[in-house]
Short mmCIF file of the C-alpha atoms (twelve columns), coordinates in Angstrom:
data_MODEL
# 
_entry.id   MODEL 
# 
loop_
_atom_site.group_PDB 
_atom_site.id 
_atom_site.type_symbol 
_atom_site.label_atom_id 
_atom_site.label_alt_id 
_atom_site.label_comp_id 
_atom_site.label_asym_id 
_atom_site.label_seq_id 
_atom_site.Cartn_x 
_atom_site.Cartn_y 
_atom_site.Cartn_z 
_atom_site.pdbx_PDB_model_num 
ATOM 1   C CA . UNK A 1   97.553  72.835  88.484  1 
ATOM 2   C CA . UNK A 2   96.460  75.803  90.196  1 
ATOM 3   C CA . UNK A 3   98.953  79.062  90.224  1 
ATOM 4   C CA . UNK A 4   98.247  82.815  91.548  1 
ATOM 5   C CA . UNK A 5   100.378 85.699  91.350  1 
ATOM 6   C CA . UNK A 6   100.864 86.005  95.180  1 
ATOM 7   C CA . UNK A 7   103.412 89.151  95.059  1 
ATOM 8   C CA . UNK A 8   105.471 91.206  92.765  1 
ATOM 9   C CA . UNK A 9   108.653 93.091  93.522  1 
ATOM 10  C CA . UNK A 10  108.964 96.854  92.960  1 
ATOM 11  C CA . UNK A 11  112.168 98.735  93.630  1 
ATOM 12  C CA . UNK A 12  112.304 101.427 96.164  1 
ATOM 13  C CA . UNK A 13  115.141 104.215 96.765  1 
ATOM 14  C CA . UNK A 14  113.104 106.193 99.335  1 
ATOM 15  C CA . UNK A 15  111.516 103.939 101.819 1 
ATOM 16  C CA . UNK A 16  109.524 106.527 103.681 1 
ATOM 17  C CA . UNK A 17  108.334 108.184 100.700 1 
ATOM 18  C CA . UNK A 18  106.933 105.040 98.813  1 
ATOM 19  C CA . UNK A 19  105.566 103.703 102.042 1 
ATOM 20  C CA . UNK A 20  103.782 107.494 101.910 1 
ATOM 21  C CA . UNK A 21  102.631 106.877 98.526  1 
ATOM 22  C CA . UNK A 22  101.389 103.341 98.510  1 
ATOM 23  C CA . UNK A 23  100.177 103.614 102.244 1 
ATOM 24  C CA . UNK A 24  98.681  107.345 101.984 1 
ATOM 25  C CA . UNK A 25  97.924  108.137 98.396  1 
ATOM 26  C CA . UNK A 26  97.246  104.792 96.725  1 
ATOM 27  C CA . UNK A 27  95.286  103.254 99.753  1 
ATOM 28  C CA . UNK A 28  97.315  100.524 100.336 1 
ATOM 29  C CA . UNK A 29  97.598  98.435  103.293 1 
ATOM 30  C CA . UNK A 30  100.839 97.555  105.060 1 
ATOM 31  C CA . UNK A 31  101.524 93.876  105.239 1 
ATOM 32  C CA . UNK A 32  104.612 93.767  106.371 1 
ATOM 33  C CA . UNK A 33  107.841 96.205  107.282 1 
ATOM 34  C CA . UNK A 34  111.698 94.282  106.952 1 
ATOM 35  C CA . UNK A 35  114.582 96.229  108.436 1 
ATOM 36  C CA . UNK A 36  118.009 94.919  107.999 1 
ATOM 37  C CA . UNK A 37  120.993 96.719  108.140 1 
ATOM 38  C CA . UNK A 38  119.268 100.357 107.615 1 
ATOM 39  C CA . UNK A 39  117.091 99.071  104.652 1 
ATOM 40  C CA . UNK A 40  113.407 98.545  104.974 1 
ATOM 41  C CA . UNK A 41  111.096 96.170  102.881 1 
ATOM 42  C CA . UNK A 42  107.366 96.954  102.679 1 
ATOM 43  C CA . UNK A 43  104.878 94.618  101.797 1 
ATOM 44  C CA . UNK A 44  101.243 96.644  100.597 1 
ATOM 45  C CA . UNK A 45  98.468  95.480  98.719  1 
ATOM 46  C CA . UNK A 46  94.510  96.648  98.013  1 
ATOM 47  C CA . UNK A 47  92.012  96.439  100.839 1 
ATOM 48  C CA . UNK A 48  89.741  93.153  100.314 1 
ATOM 49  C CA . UNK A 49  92.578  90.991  98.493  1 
ATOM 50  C CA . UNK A 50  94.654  89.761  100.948 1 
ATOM 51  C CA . UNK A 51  96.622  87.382  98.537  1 
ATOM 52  C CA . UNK A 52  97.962  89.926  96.284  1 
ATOM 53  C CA . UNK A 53  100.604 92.258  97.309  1 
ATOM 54  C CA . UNK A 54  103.273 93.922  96.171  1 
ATOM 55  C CA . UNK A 55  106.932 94.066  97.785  1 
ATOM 56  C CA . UNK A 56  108.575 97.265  97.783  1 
ATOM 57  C CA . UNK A 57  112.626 96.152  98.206  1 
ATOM 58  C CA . UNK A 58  115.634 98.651  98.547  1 
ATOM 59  C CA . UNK A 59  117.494 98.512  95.592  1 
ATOM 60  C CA . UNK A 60  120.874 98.259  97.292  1 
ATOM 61  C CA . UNK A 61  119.218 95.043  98.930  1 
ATOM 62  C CA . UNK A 62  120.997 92.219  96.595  1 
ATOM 63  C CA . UNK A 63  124.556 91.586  96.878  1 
ATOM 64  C CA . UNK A 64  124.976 89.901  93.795  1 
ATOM 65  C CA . UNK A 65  124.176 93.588  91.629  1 
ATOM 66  C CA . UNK A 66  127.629 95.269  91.027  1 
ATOM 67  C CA . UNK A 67  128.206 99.314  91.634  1 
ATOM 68  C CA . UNK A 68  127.995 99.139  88.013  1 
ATOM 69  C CA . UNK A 69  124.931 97.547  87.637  1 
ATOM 70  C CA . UNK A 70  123.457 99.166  90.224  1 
ATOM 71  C CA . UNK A 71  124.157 102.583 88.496  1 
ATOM 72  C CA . UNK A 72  122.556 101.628 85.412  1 
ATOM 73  C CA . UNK A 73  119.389 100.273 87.111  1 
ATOM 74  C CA . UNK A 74  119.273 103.715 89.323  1 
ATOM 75  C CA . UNK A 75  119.332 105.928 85.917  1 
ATOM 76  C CA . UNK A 76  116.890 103.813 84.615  1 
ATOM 77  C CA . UNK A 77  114.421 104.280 87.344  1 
ATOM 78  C CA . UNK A 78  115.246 107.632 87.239  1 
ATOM 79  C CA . UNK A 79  113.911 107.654 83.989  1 
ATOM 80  C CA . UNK A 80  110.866 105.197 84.798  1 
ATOM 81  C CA . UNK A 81  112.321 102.646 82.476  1 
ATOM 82  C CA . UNK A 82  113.128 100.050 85.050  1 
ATOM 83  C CA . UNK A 83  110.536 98.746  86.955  1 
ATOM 84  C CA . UNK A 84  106.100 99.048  85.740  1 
ATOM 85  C CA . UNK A 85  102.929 97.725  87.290  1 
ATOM 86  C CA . UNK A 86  99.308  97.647  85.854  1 
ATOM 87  C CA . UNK A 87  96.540  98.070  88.418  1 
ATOM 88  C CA . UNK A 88  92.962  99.016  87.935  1 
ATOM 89  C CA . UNK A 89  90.129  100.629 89.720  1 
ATOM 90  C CA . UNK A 90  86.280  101.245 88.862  1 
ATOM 91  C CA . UNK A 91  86.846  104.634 89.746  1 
ATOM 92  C CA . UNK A 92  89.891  106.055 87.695  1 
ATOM 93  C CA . UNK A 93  89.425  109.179 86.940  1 
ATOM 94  C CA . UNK A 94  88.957  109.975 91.502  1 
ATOM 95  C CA . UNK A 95  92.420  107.456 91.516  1 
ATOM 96  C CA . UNK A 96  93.746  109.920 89.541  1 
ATOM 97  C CA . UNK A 97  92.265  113.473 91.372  1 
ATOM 98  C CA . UNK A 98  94.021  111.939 94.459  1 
ATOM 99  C CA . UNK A 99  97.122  111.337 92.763  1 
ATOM 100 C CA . UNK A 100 97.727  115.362 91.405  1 
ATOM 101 C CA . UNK A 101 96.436  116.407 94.895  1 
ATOM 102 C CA . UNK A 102 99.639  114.136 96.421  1 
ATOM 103 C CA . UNK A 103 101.824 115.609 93.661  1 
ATOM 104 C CA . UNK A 104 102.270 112.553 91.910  1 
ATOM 105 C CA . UNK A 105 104.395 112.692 88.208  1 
ATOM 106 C CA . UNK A 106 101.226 112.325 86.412  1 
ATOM 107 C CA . UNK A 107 102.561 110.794 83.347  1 
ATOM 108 C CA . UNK A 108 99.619  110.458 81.247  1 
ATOM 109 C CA . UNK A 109 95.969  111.649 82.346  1 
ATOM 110 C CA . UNK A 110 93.317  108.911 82.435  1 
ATOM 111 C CA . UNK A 111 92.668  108.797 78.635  1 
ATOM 112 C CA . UNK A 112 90.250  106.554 76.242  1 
ATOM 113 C CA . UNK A 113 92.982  103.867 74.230  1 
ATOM 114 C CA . UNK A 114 92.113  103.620 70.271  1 
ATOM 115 C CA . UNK A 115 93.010  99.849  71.908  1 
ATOM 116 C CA . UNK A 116 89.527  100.036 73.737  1 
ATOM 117 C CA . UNK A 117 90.779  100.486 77.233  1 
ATOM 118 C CA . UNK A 118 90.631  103.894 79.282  1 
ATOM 119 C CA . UNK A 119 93.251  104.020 81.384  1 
ATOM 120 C CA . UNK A 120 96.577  106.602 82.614  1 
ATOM 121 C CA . UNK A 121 100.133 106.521 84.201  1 
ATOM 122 C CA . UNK A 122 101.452 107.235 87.230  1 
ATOM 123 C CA . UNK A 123 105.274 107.314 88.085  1 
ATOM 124 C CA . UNK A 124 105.783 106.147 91.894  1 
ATOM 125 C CA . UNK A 125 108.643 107.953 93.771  1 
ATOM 126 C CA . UNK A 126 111.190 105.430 93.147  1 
ATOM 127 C CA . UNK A 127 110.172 105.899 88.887  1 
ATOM 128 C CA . UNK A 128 108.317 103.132 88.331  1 
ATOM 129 C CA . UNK A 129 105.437 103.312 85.973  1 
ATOM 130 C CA . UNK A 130 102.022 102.303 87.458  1 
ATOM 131 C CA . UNK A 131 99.448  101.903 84.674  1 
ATOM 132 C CA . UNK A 132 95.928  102.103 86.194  1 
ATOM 133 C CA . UNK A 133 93.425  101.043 83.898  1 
ATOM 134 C CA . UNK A 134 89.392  101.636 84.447  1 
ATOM 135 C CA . UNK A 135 87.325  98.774  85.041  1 
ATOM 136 C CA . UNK A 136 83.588  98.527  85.231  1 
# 
């Protein structure tokens, strides 16, 4: 058997400004762009590995989440408790100079782990927590 992770699904409440961060900040390419009924989906992944992307989907997009629901999962992103993504980059500590230039909820400054990883967090504009961990 041979599996990849192909995608993974973030929720966005601001189309233009995650498209601005993943597209401008983070260095993301644009895949694809889904408009249906005033909502957009954005596909973006990393330069170089075309078969891993992530989907950025409006969070009013499923019509199967009640008001309810939907309220709860708002206040949680709100509070970056929703939705959270690992990434990594040789270069972290420059990942993370562009990311206080954009303005970027820097929520923990590229720091060594006592688990023997260096690595920081990032909230995206919609609250999710982006972990970006160096690598060598």
């Amino acid at each position: 058997m041979n599996l990849t992770i192909h995608q993974t699904m973030l929720p966005q409440n601001d189309y233009e400004a995650s498209l601005a961060f993943y597209r401008d900040v983070l260095g993301f390419e644009v895949r694809g762009d889904v408009g249906y009924n005033g909502m957009h989906w954005v596909t973006v992944g990393p330069a170089g590995q075309p078969d891993v992307s992530i989907v950025l989907y409006p969070l009013g997009a499923d019509p199967g989440v009640t008001d309810a629901e939907r309220e709860m999962i708002e206040a949680m992103m709100a509070k970056g408790t929703y939705a959270s993504l690992n990434l990594a980059s040789p270069e972290l500590d420059a990942v993370f100079e562009r990311l206080a230039a954009s303005d970027a909820e820097i929520v923990q400054e590229p720091t060594d782990q006592p688990y023997g990883i260096r690595d920081g967090a990032v909230r995206d504009p919609a609250g999710n927590l982006l972990r970006i961990q160096q690598t060598a």
